[in-house]
Amino acid sequence: MADCLFCKIARGEIPADVVHKDATVTVFRDITPHAPVHLLVIPNQHVGSAGEIGPGNGALMAAMITAANAAADAEGVSESGYRLVFNVGRDAGMTVPHLHLHVLGGRHLAWPPG
Ligand code: 5GP
Ligand code: ZN
């Protein structure tokens, strides 16, 4: 999508602190981190949100979670733990309409969320 912020990051048209990129996904640091480790995993091809995911998207979901796990390992939080979050829609606080998986770690994360 021409005007989508995260499509532009995936295409390298907007700078981001990219920690991993492959044919399917891009992983980069959130610009406003909510934890010592706060990464975003996005598909390189535009998908609006997790609300659009269905049975045909298994390979993409596996690629995103695999990239999240590898990034968590590289950041040193696989032992201490991390949270994987998809926000969907207004009440969840979704602000960027391109599918993204938050990877949060490096401190204790409260549950349930506020
Ligand atoms: P959401 O609230 O939609 O689940 O998450 C969107 C995330 O994208 C937010 O945590 C926000 O800080 C992050 N974000 C928004 N714009 C940019 C940007 O231009 N660069 C980076 N690296 N992160 C961004
Ligand atoms: Zn997009």
Short mmCIF file of C-alpha atoms and ligand atoms in Angstrom, two decimals:
data_model
loop_
_atom_site.label_atom_id
_atom_site.label_comp_id
_atom_site.label_asym_id
_atom_site.label_seq_id
_atom_site.Cartn_x
_atom_site.Cartn_y
_atom_site.Cartn_z
CA MET A 1 0.00 0.00 0.00
CA ALA A 2 1.52 3.26 -1.13
CA ASP A 3 0.63 5.39 1.89
CA CYS A 4 1.01 2.82 4.67
CA LEU A 5 3.66 3.66 7.28
CA PHE A 6 4.73 0.07 7.93
CA CYS A 7 4.72 -0.78 4.19
CA LYS A 8 7.17 2.09 3.81
CA ILE A 9 9.34 0.73 6.64
CA ALA A 10 9.24 -2.75 5.02
CA ARG A 11 10.34 -1.21 1.72
CA GLY A 12 13.10 0.79 3.43
CA GLU A 13 11.53 4.12 2.43
CA ILE A 14 11.25 5.29 6.06
CA PRO A 15 14.16 4.68 8.42
CA ALA A 16 13.72 2.23 11.27
CA ASP A 17 16.02 0.30 13.60
CA VAL A 18 15.66 -2.98 11.72
CA VAL A 19 17.04 -6.02 13.57
CA HIS A 20 15.96 -8.67 11.04
CA LYS A 21 14.63 -8.76 7.52
CA ASP A 22 13.85 -11.68 5.24
CA ALA A 23 11.60 -12.36 2.27
CA THR A 24 8.46 -12.49 4.43
CA VAL A 25 8.89 -10.28 7.50
CA THR A 26 10.71 -7.24 8.88
CA VAL A 27 11.52 -6.87 12.59
CA PHE A 28 12.34 -3.42 13.99
CA ARG A 29 12.43 -1.54 17.29
CA ASP A 30 9.28 0.29 18.35
CA ILE A 31 9.84 4.04 18.26
CA THR A 32 8.11 4.42 21.67
CA PRO A 33 9.22 1.35 23.61
CA HIS A 34 7.06 0.19 26.53
CA ALA A 35 9.68 -2.25 27.81
CA PRO A 36 13.48 -2.63 27.58
CA VAL A 37 12.82 -4.91 24.60
CA HIS A 38 9.99 -3.73 22.34
CA LEU A 39 10.12 -4.97 18.78
CA LEU A 40 7.53 -5.07 16.02
CA VAL A 41 7.28 -7.97 13.56
CA ILE A 42 5.48 -7.06 10.34
CA PRO A 43 4.75 -8.86 7.09
CA ASN A 44 6.49 -7.19 4.16
CA GLN A 45 3.26 -7.41 2.19
CA HIS A 46 0.36 -5.34 3.45
CA VAL A 47 -2.21 -7.00 5.74
CA GLY A 48 -4.54 -4.66 7.63
CA SER A 49 -4.64 -6.38 11.01
CA ALA A 50 -4.85 -9.75 12.75
CA GLY A 51 -8.60 -9.38 12.30
CA GLU A 52 -8.09 -10.22 8.61
CA ILE A 53 -6.15 -13.43 9.28
CA GLY A 54 -7.80 -16.72 8.42
CA PRO A 55 -7.00 -20.35 7.64
CA GLY A 56 -5.02 -19.43 4.54
CA ASN A 57 -2.46 -17.40 6.49
CA GLY A 58 -0.81 -20.20 8.45
CA ALA A 59 2.60 -19.83 6.80
CA LEU A 60 2.65 -16.09 7.43
CA MET A 61 1.69 -16.56 11.08
CA ALA A 62 4.40 -19.18 11.53
CA ALA A 63 6.96 -16.87 9.91
CA MET A 64 5.96 -13.97 12.16
CA ILE A 65 6.09 -15.98 15.38
CA THR A 66 9.33 -17.69 14.35
CA ALA A 67 10.89 -14.26 13.71
CA ALA A 68 9.55 -13.00 17.05
CA ASN A 69 11.05 -15.98 18.91
CA ALA A 70 14.41 -15.55 17.16
CA ALA A 71 14.45 -11.82 17.90
CA ALA A 72 13.58 -12.44 21.57
CA ASP A 73 16.47 -14.89 21.72
CA ALA A 74 18.84 -12.38 20.10
CA GLU A 75 17.72 -9.73 22.62
CA GLY A 76 18.43 -12.12 25.50
CA VAL A 77 14.89 -12.45 26.85
CA SER A 78 13.93 -15.96 25.79
CA GLU A 79 14.80 -17.32 29.24
CA SER A 80 13.24 -14.47 31.27
CA GLY A 81 10.12 -14.40 29.09
CA TYR A 82 8.37 -12.09 26.70
CA ARG A 83 4.90 -11.15 25.55
CA LEU A 84 3.60 -11.38 21.98
CA VAL A 85 0.69 -9.04 21.28
CA PHE A 86 -1.57 -8.30 18.33
CA ASN A 87 -3.75 -5.25 18.94
CA VAL A 88 -6.88 -5.31 16.79
CA GLY A 89 -9.06 -2.25 16.45
CA ARG A 90 -9.88 0.80 18.52
CA ASP A 91 -10.55 -0.69 21.95
CA ALA A 92 -7.22 -2.55 21.82
CA GLY A 93 -5.42 0.72 21.02
CA MET A 94 -4.38 -0.23 17.50
CA THR A 95 -2.90 2.85 15.85
CA VAL A 96 -1.12 1.58 12.71
CA PRO A 97 -3.36 -0.30 10.25
CA HIS A 98 -0.71 -2.78 9.06
CA LEU A 99 -0.46 -6.13 10.83
CA HIS A 100 2.22 -6.05 13.53
CA LEU A 101 3.22 -8.36 16.33
CA HIS A 102 4.60 -6.65 19.43
CA VAL A 103 7.49 -8.44 21.18
CA LEU A 104 7.84 -7.09 24.72
CA GLY A 105 10.33 -8.18 27.36
CA GLY A 106 13.20 -7.29 29.65
CA ARG A 107 11.01 -6.51 32.66
CA HIS A 108 8.05 -8.04 34.46
CA LEU A 109 4.90 -7.34 32.44
CA ALA A 110 1.67 -6.91 34.39
CA TRP A 111 -1.25 -9.19 33.65
CA PRO A 112 -4.11 -8.60 33.08
CA PRO A 113 -3.38 -5.54 30.94
CA GLY A 114 -4.86 -2.21 32.00
P1 5GP B 1 -0.40 -0.45 17.88
O1 5GP B 1 -0.74 0.54 18.95
O2 5GP B 1 -1.04 -0.12 16.55
O3 5GP B 1 -0.62 -1.88 18.28
O4 5GP B 1 1.17 -0.36 17.69
C1 5GP B 1 1.78 0.51 16.79
C2 5GP B 1 3.18 0.71 17.31
O5 5GP B 1 3.93 1.30 16.28
C3 5GP B 1 3.25 1.65 18.52
O6 5GP B 1 3.83 0.95 19.61
C4 5GP B 1 4.13 2.80 18.03
O7 5GP B 1 5.02 3.26 19.01
C5 5GP B 1 4.85 2.19 16.84
N1 5GP B 1 5.21 3.14 15.81
C6 5GP B 1 4.38 4.09 15.26
N2 5GP B 1 5.02 4.77 14.31
C7 5GP B 1 6.28 4.26 14.24
C8 5GP B 1 7.42 4.56 13.43
O8 5GP B 1 7.41 5.43 12.56
N3 5GP B 1 8.55 3.82 13.65
C9 5GP B 1 8.59 2.82 14.58
N4 5GP B 1 9.75 2.15 14.72
N5 5GP B 1 7.53 2.51 15.36
C10 5GP B 1 6.39 3.22 15.19
ZN ZN B 2 1.01 -1.64 5.00
#
